[in-house]
Short mmCIF file of C-alpha atoms and ligand atoms in Angstrom, two decimals:
data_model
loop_
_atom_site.label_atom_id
_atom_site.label_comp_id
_atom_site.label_asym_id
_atom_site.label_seq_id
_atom_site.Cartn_x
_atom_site.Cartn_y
_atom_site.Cartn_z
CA UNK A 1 36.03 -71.74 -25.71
CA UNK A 2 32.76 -69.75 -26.52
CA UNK A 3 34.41 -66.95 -24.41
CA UNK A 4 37.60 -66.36 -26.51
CA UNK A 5 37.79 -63.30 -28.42
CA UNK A 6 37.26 -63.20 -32.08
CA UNK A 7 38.63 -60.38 -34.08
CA UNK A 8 36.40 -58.55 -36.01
CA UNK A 9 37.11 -56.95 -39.54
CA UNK A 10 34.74 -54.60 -41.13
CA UNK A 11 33.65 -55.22 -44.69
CA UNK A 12 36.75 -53.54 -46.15
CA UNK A 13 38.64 -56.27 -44.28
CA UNK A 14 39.99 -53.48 -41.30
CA UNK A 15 39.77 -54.96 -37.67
CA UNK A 16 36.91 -52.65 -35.74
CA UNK A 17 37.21 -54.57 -32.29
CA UNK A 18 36.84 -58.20 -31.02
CA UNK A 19 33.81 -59.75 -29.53
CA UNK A 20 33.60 -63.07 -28.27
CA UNK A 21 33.42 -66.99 -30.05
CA UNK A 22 29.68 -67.42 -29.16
CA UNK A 23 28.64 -63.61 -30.23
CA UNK A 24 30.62 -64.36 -33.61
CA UNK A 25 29.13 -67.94 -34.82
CA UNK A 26 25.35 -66.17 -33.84
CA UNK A 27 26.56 -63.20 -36.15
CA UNK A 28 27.54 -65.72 -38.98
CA UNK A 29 24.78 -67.69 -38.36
CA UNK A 30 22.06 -64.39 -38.63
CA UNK A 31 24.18 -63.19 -41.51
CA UNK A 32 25.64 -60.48 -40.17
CA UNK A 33 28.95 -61.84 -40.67
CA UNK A 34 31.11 -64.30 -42.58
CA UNK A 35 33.91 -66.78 -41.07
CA UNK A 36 37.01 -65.61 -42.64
CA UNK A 37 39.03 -68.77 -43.03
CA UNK A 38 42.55 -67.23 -42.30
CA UNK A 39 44.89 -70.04 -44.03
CA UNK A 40 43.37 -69.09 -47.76
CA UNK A 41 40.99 -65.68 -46.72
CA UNK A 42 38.08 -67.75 -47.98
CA UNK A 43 34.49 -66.54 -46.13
CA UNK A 44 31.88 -68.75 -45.43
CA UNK A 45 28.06 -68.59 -44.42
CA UNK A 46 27.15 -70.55 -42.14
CA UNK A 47 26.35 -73.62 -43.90
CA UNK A 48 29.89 -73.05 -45.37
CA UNK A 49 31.49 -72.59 -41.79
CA UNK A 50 29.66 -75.64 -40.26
CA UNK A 51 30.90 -78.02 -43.48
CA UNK A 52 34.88 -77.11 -43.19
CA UNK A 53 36.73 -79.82 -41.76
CA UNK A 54 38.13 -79.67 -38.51
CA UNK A 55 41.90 -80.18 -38.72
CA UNK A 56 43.32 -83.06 -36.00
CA UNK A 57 44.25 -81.26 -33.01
CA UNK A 58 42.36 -78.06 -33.63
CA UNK A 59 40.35 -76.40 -31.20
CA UNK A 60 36.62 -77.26 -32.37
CA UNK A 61 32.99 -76.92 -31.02
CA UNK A 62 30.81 -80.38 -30.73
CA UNK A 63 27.28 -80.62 -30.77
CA UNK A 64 25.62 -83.85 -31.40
CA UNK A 65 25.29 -83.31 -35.06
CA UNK A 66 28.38 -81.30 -36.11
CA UNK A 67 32.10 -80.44 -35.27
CA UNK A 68 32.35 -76.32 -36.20
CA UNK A 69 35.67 -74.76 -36.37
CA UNK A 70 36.23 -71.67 -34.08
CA UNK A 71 36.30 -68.52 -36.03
CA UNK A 72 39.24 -66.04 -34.81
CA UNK A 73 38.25 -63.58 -37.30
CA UNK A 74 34.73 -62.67 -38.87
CA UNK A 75 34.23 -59.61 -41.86
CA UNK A 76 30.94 -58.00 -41.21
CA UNK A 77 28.31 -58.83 -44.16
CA UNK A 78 26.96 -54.95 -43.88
CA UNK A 79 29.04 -52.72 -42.06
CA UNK A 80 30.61 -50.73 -44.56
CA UNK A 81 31.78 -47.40 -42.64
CA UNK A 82 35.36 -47.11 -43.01
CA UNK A 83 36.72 -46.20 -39.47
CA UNK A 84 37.27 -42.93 -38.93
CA UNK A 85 41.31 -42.89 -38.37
CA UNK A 86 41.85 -40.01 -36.69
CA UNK A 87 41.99 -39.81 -33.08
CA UNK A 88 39.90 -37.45 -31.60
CA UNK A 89 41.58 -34.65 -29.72
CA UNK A 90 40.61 -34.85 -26.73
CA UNK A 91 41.99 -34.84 -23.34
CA UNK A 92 42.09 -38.34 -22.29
CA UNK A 93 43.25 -39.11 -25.88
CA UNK A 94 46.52 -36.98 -25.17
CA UNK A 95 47.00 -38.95 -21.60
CA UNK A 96 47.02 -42.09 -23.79
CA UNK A 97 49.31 -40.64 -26.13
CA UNK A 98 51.57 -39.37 -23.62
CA UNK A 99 51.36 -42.59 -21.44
CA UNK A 100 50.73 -40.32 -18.52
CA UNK A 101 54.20 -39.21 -18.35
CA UNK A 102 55.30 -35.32 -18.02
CA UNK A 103 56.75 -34.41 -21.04
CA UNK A 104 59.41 -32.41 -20.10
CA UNK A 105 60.67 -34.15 -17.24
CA UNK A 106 59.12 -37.93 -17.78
CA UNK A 107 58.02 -38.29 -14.19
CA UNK A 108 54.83 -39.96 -13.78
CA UNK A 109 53.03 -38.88 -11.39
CA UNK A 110 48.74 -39.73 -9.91
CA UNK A 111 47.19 -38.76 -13.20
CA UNK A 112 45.07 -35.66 -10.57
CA UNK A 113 49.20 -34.19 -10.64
CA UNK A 114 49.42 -34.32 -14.53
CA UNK A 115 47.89 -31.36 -16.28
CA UNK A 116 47.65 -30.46 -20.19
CA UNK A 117 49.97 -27.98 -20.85
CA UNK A 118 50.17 -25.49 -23.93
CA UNK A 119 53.61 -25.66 -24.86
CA UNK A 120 53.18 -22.36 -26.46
CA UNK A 121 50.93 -20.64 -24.26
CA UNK A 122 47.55 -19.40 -25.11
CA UNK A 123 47.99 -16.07 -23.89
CA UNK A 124 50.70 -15.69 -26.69
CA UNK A 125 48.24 -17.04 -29.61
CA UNK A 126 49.32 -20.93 -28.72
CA UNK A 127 46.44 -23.27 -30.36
CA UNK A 128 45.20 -26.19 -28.53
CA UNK A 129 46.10 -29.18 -30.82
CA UNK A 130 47.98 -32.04 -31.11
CA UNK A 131 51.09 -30.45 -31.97
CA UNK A 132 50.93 -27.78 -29.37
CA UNK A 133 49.62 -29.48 -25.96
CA UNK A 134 51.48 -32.24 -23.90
CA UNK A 135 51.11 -33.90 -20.19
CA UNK A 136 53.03 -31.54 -17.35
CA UNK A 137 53.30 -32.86 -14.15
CA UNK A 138 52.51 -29.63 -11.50
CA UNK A 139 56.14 -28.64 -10.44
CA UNK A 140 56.97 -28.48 -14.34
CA UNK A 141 53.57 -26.66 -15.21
CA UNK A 142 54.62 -23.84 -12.29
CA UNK A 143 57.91 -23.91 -13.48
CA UNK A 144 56.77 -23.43 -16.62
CA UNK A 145 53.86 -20.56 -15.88
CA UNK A 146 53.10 -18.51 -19.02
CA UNK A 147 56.66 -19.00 -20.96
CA UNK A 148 57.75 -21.09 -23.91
CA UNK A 149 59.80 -24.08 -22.88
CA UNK A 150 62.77 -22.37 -24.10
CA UNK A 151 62.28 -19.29 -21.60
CA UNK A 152 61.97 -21.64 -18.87
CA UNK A 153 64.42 -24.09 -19.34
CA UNK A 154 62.63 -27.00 -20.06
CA UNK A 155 62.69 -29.59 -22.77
CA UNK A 156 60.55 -31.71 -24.65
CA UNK A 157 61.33 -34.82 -24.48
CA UNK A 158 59.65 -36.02 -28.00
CA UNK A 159 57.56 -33.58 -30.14
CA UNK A 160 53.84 -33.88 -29.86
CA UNK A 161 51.76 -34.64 -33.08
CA UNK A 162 48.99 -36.51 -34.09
CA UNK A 163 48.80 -39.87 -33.10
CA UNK A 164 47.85 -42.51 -35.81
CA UNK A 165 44.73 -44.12 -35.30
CA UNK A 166 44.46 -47.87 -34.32
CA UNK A 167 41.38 -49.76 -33.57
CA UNK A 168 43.76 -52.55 -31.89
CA UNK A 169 45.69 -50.63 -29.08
CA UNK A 170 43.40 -51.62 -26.64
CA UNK A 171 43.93 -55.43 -27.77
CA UNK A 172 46.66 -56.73 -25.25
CA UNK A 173 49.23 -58.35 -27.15
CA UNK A 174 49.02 -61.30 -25.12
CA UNK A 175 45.42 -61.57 -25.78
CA UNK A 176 46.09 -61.60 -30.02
CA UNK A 177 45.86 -64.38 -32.18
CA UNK A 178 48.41 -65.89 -34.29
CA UNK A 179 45.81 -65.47 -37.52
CA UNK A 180 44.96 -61.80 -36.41
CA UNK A 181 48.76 -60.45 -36.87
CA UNK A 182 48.14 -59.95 -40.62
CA UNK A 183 45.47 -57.62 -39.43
CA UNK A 184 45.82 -56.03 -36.34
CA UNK A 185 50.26 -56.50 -36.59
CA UNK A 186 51.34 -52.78 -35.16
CA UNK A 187 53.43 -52.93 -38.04
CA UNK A 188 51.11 -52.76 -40.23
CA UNK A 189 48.80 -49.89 -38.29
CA UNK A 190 52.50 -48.45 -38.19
CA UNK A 191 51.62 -46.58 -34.87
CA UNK A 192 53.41 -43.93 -34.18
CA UNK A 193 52.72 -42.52 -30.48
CA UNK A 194 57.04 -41.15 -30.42
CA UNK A 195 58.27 -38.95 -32.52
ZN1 ZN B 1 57.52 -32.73 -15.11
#
């Protein structure tokens, strides 16, 4: 039970990460975060926390004195950076993006066979950006050499572009919490990896 992840929101109420049950009730308990209640989005210090009823049949933590409800979801108390939501560019950031699939030809090869390409070539004043660099697997890179996809026959298979930032991608689905969709729902990060 102390194990299970809790989702943590920063003070402007967007999710940052998870930790786990026990890290989260110490946090609320130093004051470094609140328990957001997630039927009514009350928060509650500790004292608060500790004197909400625990509903029949809800998961709960005993000691000898008290019953606490596990918090899914704490809000920082100080934290007040907003995220920074853009994704770095970077090169592992465009293997995630491109799910480690060629772009031209989708094959997915070992990730040592994939290799950024410039789909306009630097040679002829191609940037390297988001919009302008995808996965190749090697036969398409050679095939491709220093030409625009168009002068080598190939074709994209989606065009490249920024992907949105989302602090919850790495949070299996599986793993999520009924009370976290409201927060971390990928509709409402609306990420968009395909164009
Ligand atoms: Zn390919």
């Amino acid at each position: 039970m102390l194990n299970e992840p809790t989702l943590v929101l920063n003070k402007s109420w967007y999710p940052i990460g998870t930790t786990t049950v026990r890290t989260a009730l110490c946090m609320i308990f130093r004051e470094a975060a609140w328990g957001l209640d997630p039927s009514d989005h009350t928060t509650h210090d500790f004292d608060s926390w500790a004197s909400l009823s625990v509903l029949a049949g809800e998961p709960c933590i005993r000691t000898v004195r008290l019953e606490l409800r596990i918090p899914e979801i704490i809000v920082l108390t100080s934290y007040d950076r907003f995220p920074n939501r853009r994704v770095p560019f970077s090169r592992r950031n465009i293997y995630r993006r491109d799910r480690y699939r060629c772009q031209y030809c989708n094959a997915r090869p070992p990730v040592s066979e994939l290799t950024v390409d410039h789909i306009l070539p630097r040679s002829l004043g191609g940037h390297s950006s988001w919009a302008n660099c995808v996965l190749a697997c090697l036969p398409c890179n050679r095939r491709k050499g220093n030409r625009t996809p168009r002068e080598s026959g190939l074709r994209l298979r989606r065009s490249p572009r920024e992907p949105r930032w989302s602090p919850c991608l790495s949070i299996p689905i599986g793993k999520r919490k009924p009370s976290w969709e409201q927060f971390v729902s990928d509709h409402y990060w609306n990420v968009e990896l395909e164009a």
